Short mmCIF file of C-alpha atoms and ligand atoms in Angstrom, two decimals:
data_model
loop_
_atom_site.label_atom_id
_atom_site.label_comp_id
_atom_site.label_asym_id
_atom_site.label_seq_id
_atom_site.Cartn_x
_atom_site.Cartn_y
_atom_site.Cartn_z
CA MET A 1 256.70 165.43 -11.51
CA ALA A 2 253.89 165.11 -9.23
CA ASN A 3 251.46 167.73 -8.90
CA LYS A 4 252.49 170.19 -6.23
CA SER A 5 249.43 171.66 -5.16
CA SER A 6 247.77 168.28 -4.38
CA LYS A 7 248.83 166.47 -1.34
CA VAL A 8 248.60 162.89 -2.94
CA ASP A 9 251.61 161.12 -4.10
CA LEU A 10 250.37 160.36 -7.85
CA LYS A 11 253.04 157.71 -8.25
CA THR A 12 251.59 155.68 -5.34
CA LEU A 13 247.84 155.39 -6.82
CA SER A 14 246.41 152.10 -7.31
CA PHE A 15 244.36 151.64 -10.31
CA SER A 16 240.98 152.69 -8.76
CA GLU A 17 242.54 155.47 -6.61
CA SER A 18 243.79 157.06 -10.15
CA VAL A 19 240.05 156.87 -11.41
CA SER A 20 238.87 158.56 -8.27
CA HIS A 21 241.86 161.27 -8.40
CA TYR A 22 240.48 162.05 -12.41
CA PHE A 23 236.92 162.39 -10.75
CA ASP A 24 238.06 164.64 -7.94
CA LYS A 25 239.80 166.85 -10.26
CA ALA A 26 236.93 167.37 -12.56
CA SER A 27 234.55 167.49 -10.16
CA LYS A 28 235.07 170.85 -8.80
CA PHE A 29 233.95 171.85 -12.61
CA THR A 30 230.56 170.49 -12.14
CA GLY A 31 227.70 172.07 -10.58
CA ALA A 32 227.06 169.02 -8.28
CA PRO A 33 226.78 168.87 -4.29
CA GLN A 34 229.62 167.12 -2.37
CA GLY A 35 226.71 164.18 -1.10
CA LEU A 36 225.91 163.40 -4.85
CA LEU A 37 229.47 163.81 -5.92
CA ASP A 38 230.13 161.16 -3.13
CA GLN A 39 227.42 158.73 -4.29
CA ILE A 40 228.50 158.79 -7.95
CA LYS A 41 232.05 157.99 -7.32
CA THR A 42 231.50 154.98 -4.85
CA CYS A 43 231.16 151.70 -6.22
CA ASN A 44 227.99 150.17 -5.51
CA SER A 45 228.21 146.36 -5.38
CA ILE A 46 231.06 144.17 -5.45
CA TYR A 47 230.69 140.45 -5.82
CA LYS A 48 233.78 138.44 -5.35
CA MET A 49 233.58 134.63 -6.07
CA ASN A 50 235.96 131.67 -5.60
CA PHE A 51 234.95 128.48 -7.30
CA PRO A 52 236.43 125.09 -7.99
CA VAL A 53 237.43 123.80 -11.94
CA LYS A 54 238.39 120.55 -13.08
CA TRP A 55 241.77 121.24 -14.95
CA GLY A 56 243.02 117.52 -16.18
CA ASN A 57 243.22 115.27 -13.58
CA GLU A 58 243.34 118.43 -10.70
CA VAL A 59 240.94 120.82 -9.33
CA LYS A 60 241.70 124.26 -9.46
CA VAL A 61 240.29 127.35 -7.57
CA VAL A 62 239.36 130.13 -9.70
CA GLU A 63 239.32 133.78 -8.39
CA ALA A 64 236.59 136.02 -10.29
CA TYR A 65 234.86 139.17 -9.79
CA ARG A 66 231.76 141.34 -11.16
CA VAL A 67 231.54 144.93 -9.87
CA GLN A 68 228.21 146.95 -10.58
CA HIS A 69 229.90 150.65 -10.07
CA SER A 70 226.63 152.78 -10.71
CA HIS A 71 222.84 151.68 -10.50
CA HIS A 72 221.55 155.19 -11.26
CA ARG A 73 220.51 153.82 -14.81
CA MET A 74 219.87 150.02 -15.43
CA PRO A 75 220.96 147.64 -16.50
CA THR A 76 224.56 148.13 -15.79
CA LYS A 77 227.02 147.38 -18.33
CA GLY A 78 230.68 146.36 -18.94
CA GLY A 79 232.80 143.88 -20.36
CA ILE A 80 234.49 140.74 -18.70
CA ARG A 81 238.32 140.54 -18.75
CA TYR A 82 240.48 137.06 -18.56
CA SER A 83 243.83 137.93 -17.41
CA THR A 84 246.23 136.87 -14.63
CA PHE A 85 246.35 140.44 -13.43
CA VAL A 86 242.86 140.52 -12.44
CA ASP A 87 242.30 141.67 -8.82
CA GLN A 88 239.41 143.44 -7.13
CA ASP A 89 241.04 146.87 -7.39
CA GLU A 90 241.54 146.58 -11.15
CA VAL A 91 237.75 145.59 -12.00
CA MET A 92 236.78 148.17 -9.32
CA ALA A 93 238.68 150.70 -11.34
CA LEU A 94 237.25 149.52 -14.88
CA ALA A 95 233.86 149.51 -13.55
CA ALA A 96 233.82 153.04 -12.70
CA LEU A 97 235.37 153.91 -15.97
CA MET A 98 232.18 152.37 -17.48
CA THR A 99 230.13 154.47 -15.68
CA TYR A 100 231.76 157.41 -16.90
CA LYS A 101 232.15 156.00 -20.19
CA CYS A 102 228.25 155.10 -21.11
CA ALA A 103 227.63 158.66 -19.63
CA ILE A 104 229.90 160.30 -22.05
CA VAL A 105 228.46 158.74 -25.22
CA ASP A 106 224.65 158.82 -23.87
CA VAL A 107 224.24 155.16 -23.68
CA PRO A 108 221.73 154.65 -20.88
CA PHE A 109 223.48 152.12 -18.54
CA GLY A 110 225.58 152.23 -15.24
CA GLY A 111 228.89 151.08 -15.24
CA ALA A 112 229.86 147.24 -14.22
CA LYS A 113 232.97 145.28 -15.03
CA GLY A 114 233.62 141.53 -14.50
CA GLY A 115 237.09 139.85 -14.39
CA ILE A 116 238.20 136.12 -14.00
CA ASN A 117 241.90 135.56 -12.90
CA ILE A 118 243.26 133.10 -15.71
CA SER A 119 245.12 133.21 -18.62
CA PRO A 120 243.42 132.92 -21.96
CA ARG A 121 246.19 131.82 -23.87
CA GLN A 122 247.62 128.99 -21.54
CA THR A 123 244.19 127.60 -20.37
CA PRO A 124 242.68 124.56 -22.47
CA PRO A 125 239.20 125.80 -24.35
CA GLU A 126 237.64 123.25 -22.68
CA VAL A 127 238.70 124.74 -18.90
CA LEU A 128 237.70 128.06 -20.36
CA GLU A 129 234.22 127.07 -21.21
CA ALA A 130 233.90 125.44 -17.81
CA VAL A 131 235.01 128.23 -16.01
CA THR A 132 232.73 130.68 -18.23
CA ARG A 133 229.43 128.70 -17.66
CA ARG A 134 230.11 128.48 -13.75
CA TYR A 135 231.11 132.27 -13.58
CA THR A 136 227.43 132.78 -15.43
CA ALA A 137 225.92 130.35 -13.18
CA GLU A 138 227.31 132.25 -10.15
CA LEU A 139 226.04 135.52 -11.54
CA VAL A 140 222.47 134.08 -12.16
CA LYS A 141 222.37 132.64 -8.58
CA LYS A 142 223.02 136.28 -7.22
CA ASN A 143 220.81 138.15 -9.74
CA PHE A 144 223.97 139.88 -10.86
CA ILE A 145 223.07 139.43 -14.67
CA GLY A 146 219.89 139.86 -17.18
CA PRO A 147 218.86 142.13 -19.77
CA GLY A 148 217.35 144.42 -17.50
CA ILE A 149 220.13 143.97 -14.60
CA ASP A 150 223.65 143.56 -15.46
CA VAL A 151 224.74 142.94 -19.31
CA PRO A 152 228.48 141.62 -19.76
CA ALA A 153 230.27 142.03 -22.86
CA PRO A 154 233.95 141.20 -24.30
CA ASP A 155 236.99 142.73 -22.69
CA TYR A 156 240.67 141.99 -22.69
CA GLY A 157 241.00 137.93 -23.22
CA THR A 158 237.50 137.34 -24.24
CA GLY A 159 235.62 137.60 -27.30
CA GLU A 160 232.47 136.18 -29.21
CA ARG A 161 232.87 132.55 -28.13
CA GLU A 162 232.78 133.57 -24.46
CA MET A 163 229.93 135.71 -24.87
CA ALA A 164 228.22 132.66 -26.78
CA TRP A 165 228.84 130.27 -23.50
CA ILE A 166 227.32 133.21 -21.39
CA LEU A 167 224.15 133.31 -23.55
CA ASP A 168 223.82 129.52 -23.66
CA THR A 169 224.08 129.14 -19.84
CA TYR A 170 221.77 132.24 -18.94
CA MET A 171 219.44 130.67 -21.38
CA THR A 172 219.48 127.57 -19.87
CA LEU A 173 219.26 128.55 -16.29
CA ARG A 174 215.99 131.08 -17.05
CA PRO A 175 214.34 129.46 -19.85
CA GLY A 176 211.39 131.14 -21.35
CA ASP A 177 213.02 134.89 -20.86
CA VAL A 178 211.72 136.20 -24.06
CA ASP A 179 214.27 139.27 -23.66
CA GLY A 180 217.16 136.75 -22.63
CA TYR A 181 219.34 137.34 -25.91
CA GLY A 182 220.12 140.67 -24.23
CA CYS A 183 221.58 139.29 -21.19
CA VAL A 184 224.99 139.72 -22.87
CA THR A 185 226.34 141.68 -25.79
CA GLY A 186 229.25 140.86 -28.34
CA LYS A 187 227.55 137.81 -29.28
CA PRO A 188 228.14 136.09 -32.83
CA VAL A 189 225.63 137.56 -35.17
CA SER A 190 224.20 133.89 -35.50
CA GLN A 191 223.58 134.28 -31.84
CA GLY A 192 221.70 137.41 -31.69
CA GLY A 193 225.04 139.72 -32.23
CA VAL A 194 224.79 142.89 -34.31
CA HIS A 195 227.01 143.33 -37.48
CA GLY A 196 229.84 145.62 -36.77
CA ARG A 197 230.43 144.93 -33.23
CA THR A 198 233.71 143.17 -33.36
CA GLU A 199 235.23 145.87 -34.75
CA ALA A 200 233.33 148.83 -33.08
CA THR A 201 235.85 149.94 -30.50
CA GLY A 202 238.55 150.25 -33.15
CA ARG A 203 236.05 151.97 -35.61
CA GLY A 204 235.06 154.23 -33.06
CA VAL A 205 238.54 155.08 -32.07
CA VAL A 206 239.28 155.85 -35.76
CA TYR A 207 235.89 158.12 -36.06
CA ALA A 208 236.95 159.81 -32.83
CA LEU A 209 240.50 160.82 -34.19
CA ASN A 210 238.95 161.63 -37.72
CA GLU A 211 236.67 164.23 -35.74
CA ILE A 212 239.64 165.43 -33.38
CA CYS A 213 241.73 166.12 -36.33
CA SER A 214 239.32 168.15 -38.28
CA HIS A 215 239.56 170.93 -35.78
CA ALA A 216 242.11 173.47 -37.55
CA GLU A 217 242.65 175.31 -34.31
CA ASP A 218 243.76 172.58 -32.37
CA MET A 219 245.77 170.92 -34.76
CA LYS A 220 247.51 174.11 -35.38
CA ALA A 221 248.20 174.29 -31.62
CA LEU A 222 249.78 170.78 -31.74
CA GLY A 223 251.87 171.91 -34.78
CA LEU A 224 249.98 169.22 -36.94
CA THR A 225 247.89 169.63 -40.07
CA THR A 226 244.16 168.63 -40.21
CA GLY A 227 243.04 165.13 -41.18
CA LEU A 228 244.28 161.61 -40.66
CA GLU A 229 245.75 161.51 -44.35
CA GLY A 230 249.41 160.86 -43.90
CA LYS A 231 249.54 161.05 -39.91
CA LYS A 232 252.21 158.58 -38.64
CA VAL A 233 250.50 156.61 -36.12
CA VAL A 234 252.23 153.72 -33.43
CA ILE A 235 249.99 151.35 -32.07
CA GLN A 236 250.54 148.84 -29.06
CA GLY A 237 248.79 145.70 -28.98
CA LEU A 238 247.22 143.67 -32.15
CA GLY A 239 244.48 142.40 -30.02
CA ASN A 240 241.04 143.06 -31.34
CA VAL A 241 241.04 147.02 -30.31
CA GLY A 242 244.46 147.51 -31.53
CA TYR A 243 244.03 145.39 -34.81
CA ASN A 244 240.96 147.02 -36.04
CA THR A 245 242.20 150.56 -35.27
CA ALA A 246 245.16 149.82 -37.30
CA THR A 247 243.40 148.60 -40.17
CA ILE A 248 240.55 151.03 -40.31
CA ILE A 249 242.69 154.31 -39.75
CA ARG A 250 244.82 152.90 -42.91
CA GLU A 251 241.66 153.51 -45.03
CA TYR A 252 241.73 157.28 -43.71
CA GLY A 253 245.37 157.27 -45.23
CA ALA A 254 247.26 157.23 -41.91
CA ILE A 255 250.52 155.32 -42.10
CA ILE A 256 251.27 152.78 -39.22
CA ILE A 257 254.85 153.27 -38.59
CA GLY A 258 255.39 151.27 -35.60
CA ILE A 259 253.50 148.24 -33.60
CA CYS A 260 254.32 147.15 -30.04
CA GLU A 261 253.53 143.54 -29.05
CA ASN A 262 254.32 141.27 -26.11
CA ASP A 263 257.40 140.10 -27.25
CA ALA A 264 258.83 143.08 -29.27
CA ALA A 265 258.29 146.13 -31.46
CA ILE A 266 258.63 146.68 -34.92
CA HIS A 267 259.21 150.16 -36.78
CA ASN A 268 259.05 151.08 -40.39
CA GLU A 269 258.71 154.94 -41.61
CA LYS A 270 257.29 153.53 -44.71
CA GLY A 271 254.26 152.05 -43.16
CA LEU A 272 253.58 148.54 -41.94
CA ASP A 273 250.38 146.35 -42.93
CA PRO A 274 248.56 145.09 -39.86
CA VAL A 275 247.00 142.32 -41.61
CA ALA A 276 250.60 140.56 -42.70
CA VAL A 277 251.82 141.33 -39.19
CA LEU A 278 249.10 139.75 -37.59
CA LYS A 279 249.40 136.65 -39.70
CA TYR A 280 253.16 136.91 -38.88
CA ARG A 281 252.71 136.94 -35.47
CA GLN A 282 250.07 133.80 -35.63
CA GLU A 283 252.71 132.00 -37.44
CA THR A 284 255.81 132.58 -35.10
CA LYS A 285 253.93 133.60 -31.96
CA GLY A 286 255.54 136.95 -32.31
CA ILE A 287 256.25 139.88 -34.19
CA ALA A 288 260.10 139.87 -33.52
CA GLY A 289 261.94 139.40 -36.66
CA TYR A 290 259.13 140.66 -38.91
CA PRO A 291 260.91 141.04 -42.43
CA GLY A 292 260.67 144.75 -43.93
CA ALA A 293 260.98 146.45 -40.39
CA LYS A 294 263.20 147.14 -38.08
CA THR A 295 262.80 145.11 -34.67
CA ILE A 296 263.11 146.97 -31.18
CA LYS A 297 263.80 144.09 -28.67
CA LYS A 298 262.27 145.89 -25.72
CA SER A 299 258.76 146.34 -26.62
CA ALA A 300 257.87 149.46 -24.34
CA GLU A 301 260.64 151.49 -26.45
CA GLY A 302 258.40 151.40 -29.34
CA LEU A 303 255.90 153.66 -27.67
CA GLU A 304 258.85 156.46 -27.53
CA LEU A 305 259.06 156.46 -31.45
CA GLN A 306 258.32 159.71 -33.27
CA CYS A 307 254.88 159.97 -34.52
CA ASP A 308 252.03 162.14 -34.59
CA ILE A 309 249.55 159.50 -32.90
CA LEU A 310 250.29 156.85 -30.13
CA ILE A 311 247.64 154.45 -29.76
CA PRO A 312 248.24 152.49 -26.53
CA ALA A 313 245.47 149.62 -27.09
CA ALA A 314 246.57 146.74 -24.78
CA LEU A 315 246.59 147.16 -20.75
CA GLU A 316 246.79 149.74 -18.21
CA LYS A 317 249.47 151.34 -16.77
CA GLN A 318 252.02 151.23 -20.17
CA ILE A 319 252.97 155.02 -19.83
CA THR A 320 254.31 155.98 -16.28
CA ASP A 321 256.47 158.49 -14.60
CA LEU A 322 259.22 156.36 -15.94
CA ASN A 323 258.72 156.71 -19.60
CA ALA A 324 256.38 159.51 -20.02
CA ASN A 325 259.40 161.87 -20.72
CA LYS A 326 260.63 159.97 -23.41
CA ILE A 327 257.13 159.69 -25.32
CA LYS A 328 257.47 162.06 -28.77
CA ALA A 329 253.72 161.73 -29.88
CA ARG A 330 251.54 164.80 -30.23
CA ILE A 331 248.46 162.96 -29.53
CA ILE A 332 248.06 159.97 -27.51
CA ALA A 333 244.48 158.31 -27.80
CA GLU A 334 243.95 155.74 -25.10
CA ALA A 335 242.12 152.72 -26.96
CA ALA A 336 242.85 150.66 -23.76
CA ASN A 337 241.48 151.74 -20.65
CA GLY A 338 243.92 153.10 -18.12
CA PRO A 339 247.06 153.09 -20.09
CA ILE A 340 248.63 156.22 -18.87
CA THR A 341 249.17 157.05 -15.12
CA PRO A 342 248.04 160.05 -13.28
CA ALA A 343 252.02 160.89 -12.71
CA ALA A 344 252.85 160.21 -16.39
CA GLU A 345 249.73 162.46 -17.33
CA GLU A 346 251.36 165.65 -15.73
CA ILE A 347 254.64 165.01 -17.19
CA LEU A 348 252.82 164.33 -20.97
CA LEU A 349 250.43 167.42 -20.33
CA ALA A 350 253.62 169.73 -19.70
CA LYS A 351 255.08 168.47 -22.83
CA GLY A 352 251.85 169.82 -24.79
CA ILE A 353 250.81 166.51 -25.59
CA MET A 354 247.13 166.21 -26.15
CA ILE A 355 245.80 163.06 -24.24
CA VAL A 356 242.24 161.71 -25.52
CA PRO A 357 241.06 159.66 -22.93
CA ASP A 358 239.78 156.24 -22.47
CA ILE A 359 236.34 156.95 -21.12
CA TYR A 360 235.63 158.64 -24.64
CA VAL A 361 237.95 157.35 -27.13
CA ASN A 362 237.24 153.68 -26.89
CA ALA A 363 233.59 153.85 -25.86
CA GLY A 364 232.86 152.47 -29.63
CA GLY A 365 232.70 149.27 -28.06
CA VAL A 366 229.78 149.80 -25.50
CA THR A 367 228.09 152.39 -27.91
CA VAL A 368 227.47 149.22 -30.49
CA SER A 369 226.86 147.10 -27.32
CA TYR A 370 223.72 149.14 -26.73
CA PHE A 371 222.65 148.89 -30.34
CA GLU A 372 223.09 145.07 -30.13
CA TRP A 373 220.93 145.51 -26.88
CA LEU A 374 218.20 147.19 -28.56
CA LYS A 375 218.17 144.71 -31.29
CA ASN A 376 217.84 141.96 -28.85
CA LEU A 377 214.80 143.83 -27.14
CA SER A 378 213.01 144.57 -30.50
CA HIS A 379 213.65 141.29 -31.80
CA VAL A 380 214.39 142.47 -35.42
CA ARG A 381 217.30 143.25 -37.24
CA PHE A 382 218.24 146.88 -37.88
CA GLY A 383 217.04 147.93 -41.40
CA ARG A 384 214.63 144.97 -41.80
CA MET A 385 211.68 146.83 -42.04
CA GLU A 386 212.66 149.70 -43.94
CA LYS A 387 215.37 148.86 -46.36
CA ARG A 388 213.22 147.83 -49.25
CA PHE A 389 210.66 150.58 -48.96
CA ASP A 390 213.67 153.10 -48.90
CA GLU A 391 215.12 151.73 -52.17
CA GLN A 392 211.50 151.91 -53.68
CA ASN A 393 211.17 155.39 -52.78
CA GLN A 394 214.59 156.33 -54.42
CA ARG A 395 213.92 154.49 -57.45
CA ASN A 396 210.61 156.26 -57.87
CA LEU A 397 212.41 159.67 -57.24
CA ILE A 398 215.05 158.96 -59.98
CA LYS A 399 212.55 157.96 -62.37
CA LEU A 400 210.75 161.49 -61.69
CA VAL A 401 214.02 163.21 -62.37
CA GLU A 402 214.53 161.13 -65.42
CA GLU A 403 210.89 162.20 -66.88
CA MET A 404 211.80 165.94 -65.78
CA THR A 405 214.92 166.30 -67.52
CA GLY A 406 214.64 163.78 -70.23
CA LYS A 407 217.86 162.44 -69.40
CA THR A 408 219.02 158.82 -68.10
CA VAL A 409 220.90 158.26 -65.04
CA THR A 410 223.51 155.51 -65.41
CA SER A 411 222.82 152.15 -63.69
CA ASP A 412 226.00 152.64 -61.53
CA LYS A 413 224.74 155.81 -60.03
CA VAL A 414 221.27 154.18 -59.80
CA LYS A 415 222.75 151.30 -57.66
CA LYS A 416 224.48 153.82 -55.16
CA ILE A 417 221.36 156.17 -54.78
CA ILE A 418 219.04 153.45 -54.26
CA HIS A 419 221.10 151.57 -51.80
CA GLY A 420 218.77 151.09 -48.53
CA ALA A 421 220.53 150.59 -45.25
CA ASP A 422 221.77 147.32 -44.06
CA GLU A 423 222.46 146.73 -40.41
CA ILE A 424 226.10 147.57 -40.75
CA ASP A 425 225.39 151.02 -42.48
CA LEU A 426 223.07 151.86 -39.53
CA VAL A 427 225.43 150.50 -36.70
CA ASN A 428 228.36 152.35 -38.48
CA SER A 429 226.42 155.46 -38.68
CA GLY A 430 225.05 155.66 -35.60
CA LEU A 431 228.51 154.78 -33.91
CA GLU A 432 230.08 157.73 -36.20
CA ASP A 433 227.54 160.25 -35.08
CA THR A 434 228.00 159.28 -31.39
CA MET A 435 231.85 159.69 -31.62
CA ILE A 436 231.24 163.07 -33.29
CA LYS A 437 228.84 164.41 -31.06
CA SER A 438 230.42 163.33 -28.06
CA TYR A 439 233.58 165.15 -28.97
CA ASN A 440 232.07 168.31 -29.58
CA ASP A 441 230.39 168.36 -26.03
CA ILE A 442 233.77 167.77 -24.49
CA ARG A 443 235.52 170.33 -26.67
CA GLN A 444 232.61 172.72 -25.93
CA PHE A 445 233.01 172.22 -22.34
CA LYS A 446 236.67 172.54 -22.23
CA LYS A 447 236.45 175.91 -24.13
CA ALA A 448 233.75 177.28 -22.07
CA ASN A 449 235.66 176.41 -18.81
CA LYS A 450 238.92 178.01 -18.81
CA GLY A 451 239.92 176.30 -15.76
CA VAL A 452 239.75 173.06 -17.37
CA LYS A 453 243.35 172.35 -19.40
CA ASP A 454 243.07 168.91 -20.47
CA LEU A 455 240.76 166.89 -22.21
CA ARG A 456 240.37 164.03 -19.33
CA THR A 457 239.24 166.68 -17.19
CA ALA A 458 236.53 168.01 -19.57
CA THR A 459 235.40 164.15 -20.23
CA PHE A 460 235.00 163.36 -16.83
CA ALA A 461 233.26 166.77 -16.00
CA VAL A 462 230.49 166.19 -18.78
CA ALA A 463 230.03 162.68 -17.72
CA ILE A 464 229.51 163.51 -14.25
CA ASN A 465 227.19 166.82 -14.86
CA LYS A 466 225.05 163.81 -16.99
CA ILE A 467 224.86 161.37 -14.42
CA ARG A 468 224.04 164.47 -11.56
CA ASP A 469 221.12 165.35 -14.14
CA SER A 470 219.83 161.47 -14.12
CA TYR A 471 219.74 161.45 -10.15
CA TYR A 472 218.05 164.78 -10.38
CA ALA A 473 215.52 163.60 -12.75
CA MET A 474 214.91 160.76 -10.17
CA GLY A 475 214.44 163.04 -7.47
CA ILE A 476 216.71 161.96 -5.17
CA PHE A 477 219.09 165.15 -4.69
CA PRO A 478 216.74 167.97 -4.80
N1 LIG B 1 234.82 145.95 -22.56
C1 LIG B 1 234.58 147.27 -23.31
C2 LIG B 1 235.17 148.29 -22.53
O1 LIG B 1 235.68 148.47 -22.02
C3 LIG B 1 233.11 147.11 -23.98
C4 LIG B 1 231.96 147.18 -22.70
C5 LIG B 1 230.55 146.77 -23.11
O2 LIG B 1 230.34 146.75 -24.77
O3 LIG B 1 229.71 146.55 -22.33
O4 LIG B 1 234.51 149.61 -23.21
#
């Protein structure tokens, strides 16, 4: 069901054209002049590279990209993806999403993305290492990486290990750069990483959903009760984002009734334990046949299960005009980037489904990357200076209360009250605050602009307005 009022055929849009489509749809609700909108929308720099890598007795040519979508704030920021689907259009789309994502959560970066067309599962680790190091060297050569230039991070198919290789290569080529640790985020904690970064995207998804589900008026409109407790959830993808979302949302009382993976989907109304499912997947190389659940052979059919919240946490274009009609969830939270196509979105919105867009709901990863970058530039662990001081203050306060009341506070309570913040406490608290504040900015904008019918349009408009303001502040567009 294409949008009749628009001339574009939504079904034929590429990924980057889809992002532009969302941008155009939202831009009429912003106060930005056309010239500025054009500048915000366009991709600033695209670096495509081909380089050789030794693979056993052969040499293979690797195709890789780094796209910096917007330089309105520096450095630019965004992950690096390893997948055989990587092409220029995909990386451009993902880089643009990063610009709006950073703006929506007030992270002072422009958007960027990298991609290497390689299968992380079918490539031996030593080849992956050689490719990662060569890619980093190419970025250094062209001044496309650095703590004040462009800061990569993990994405689909990459993690701490790859980030450590990038850091090591960068430091080798740029010795003496005192802020060099800030050239990449998502590093292991032992290599300048920050506690909580690995699970940050998933944790952010849960904080976002917890806030969304706390608004009684919105939940009533969807026919749902408030709170995450008892909500039936289906998750697609047990990678870093899907797995952490699944384990953390269960702590809030939600029930994972379905999990979709590469090989199949599994279903159990009583609930699935993602820890056990992941262990089973590691042992059997799939989730089909997981004991205590019904196996759905066609993985994509798992998305069609009756549930309250559907969380696609894998790749783009998972819900299209071909399956959108069969989706029965009331809320879809885009933990992945671009899992719903514009044509599918029209169908889902017409069905009254709430779509929580990627540029907001999965922004927890870049938010905590920002904290990691700050840690690297300040060269000190969060909480190091104040933890003991705060604890002593609280201890003094308890002592005073005891003296004034003549009563003794139990040692259990004392322990809880005096606890000074560790790095993880501060990171999670900063993340939760960010997700709550950003959602309320979006929600308020939607309420204040009656023409805005969906959360994605509201989110894009809020992001565009924030970028517009930073251009104005630079005096570029008077
Ligand atoms: N790849 C993640 C994303 O798409 C994280 C980016 C970052 O931390 O820079 O948001």
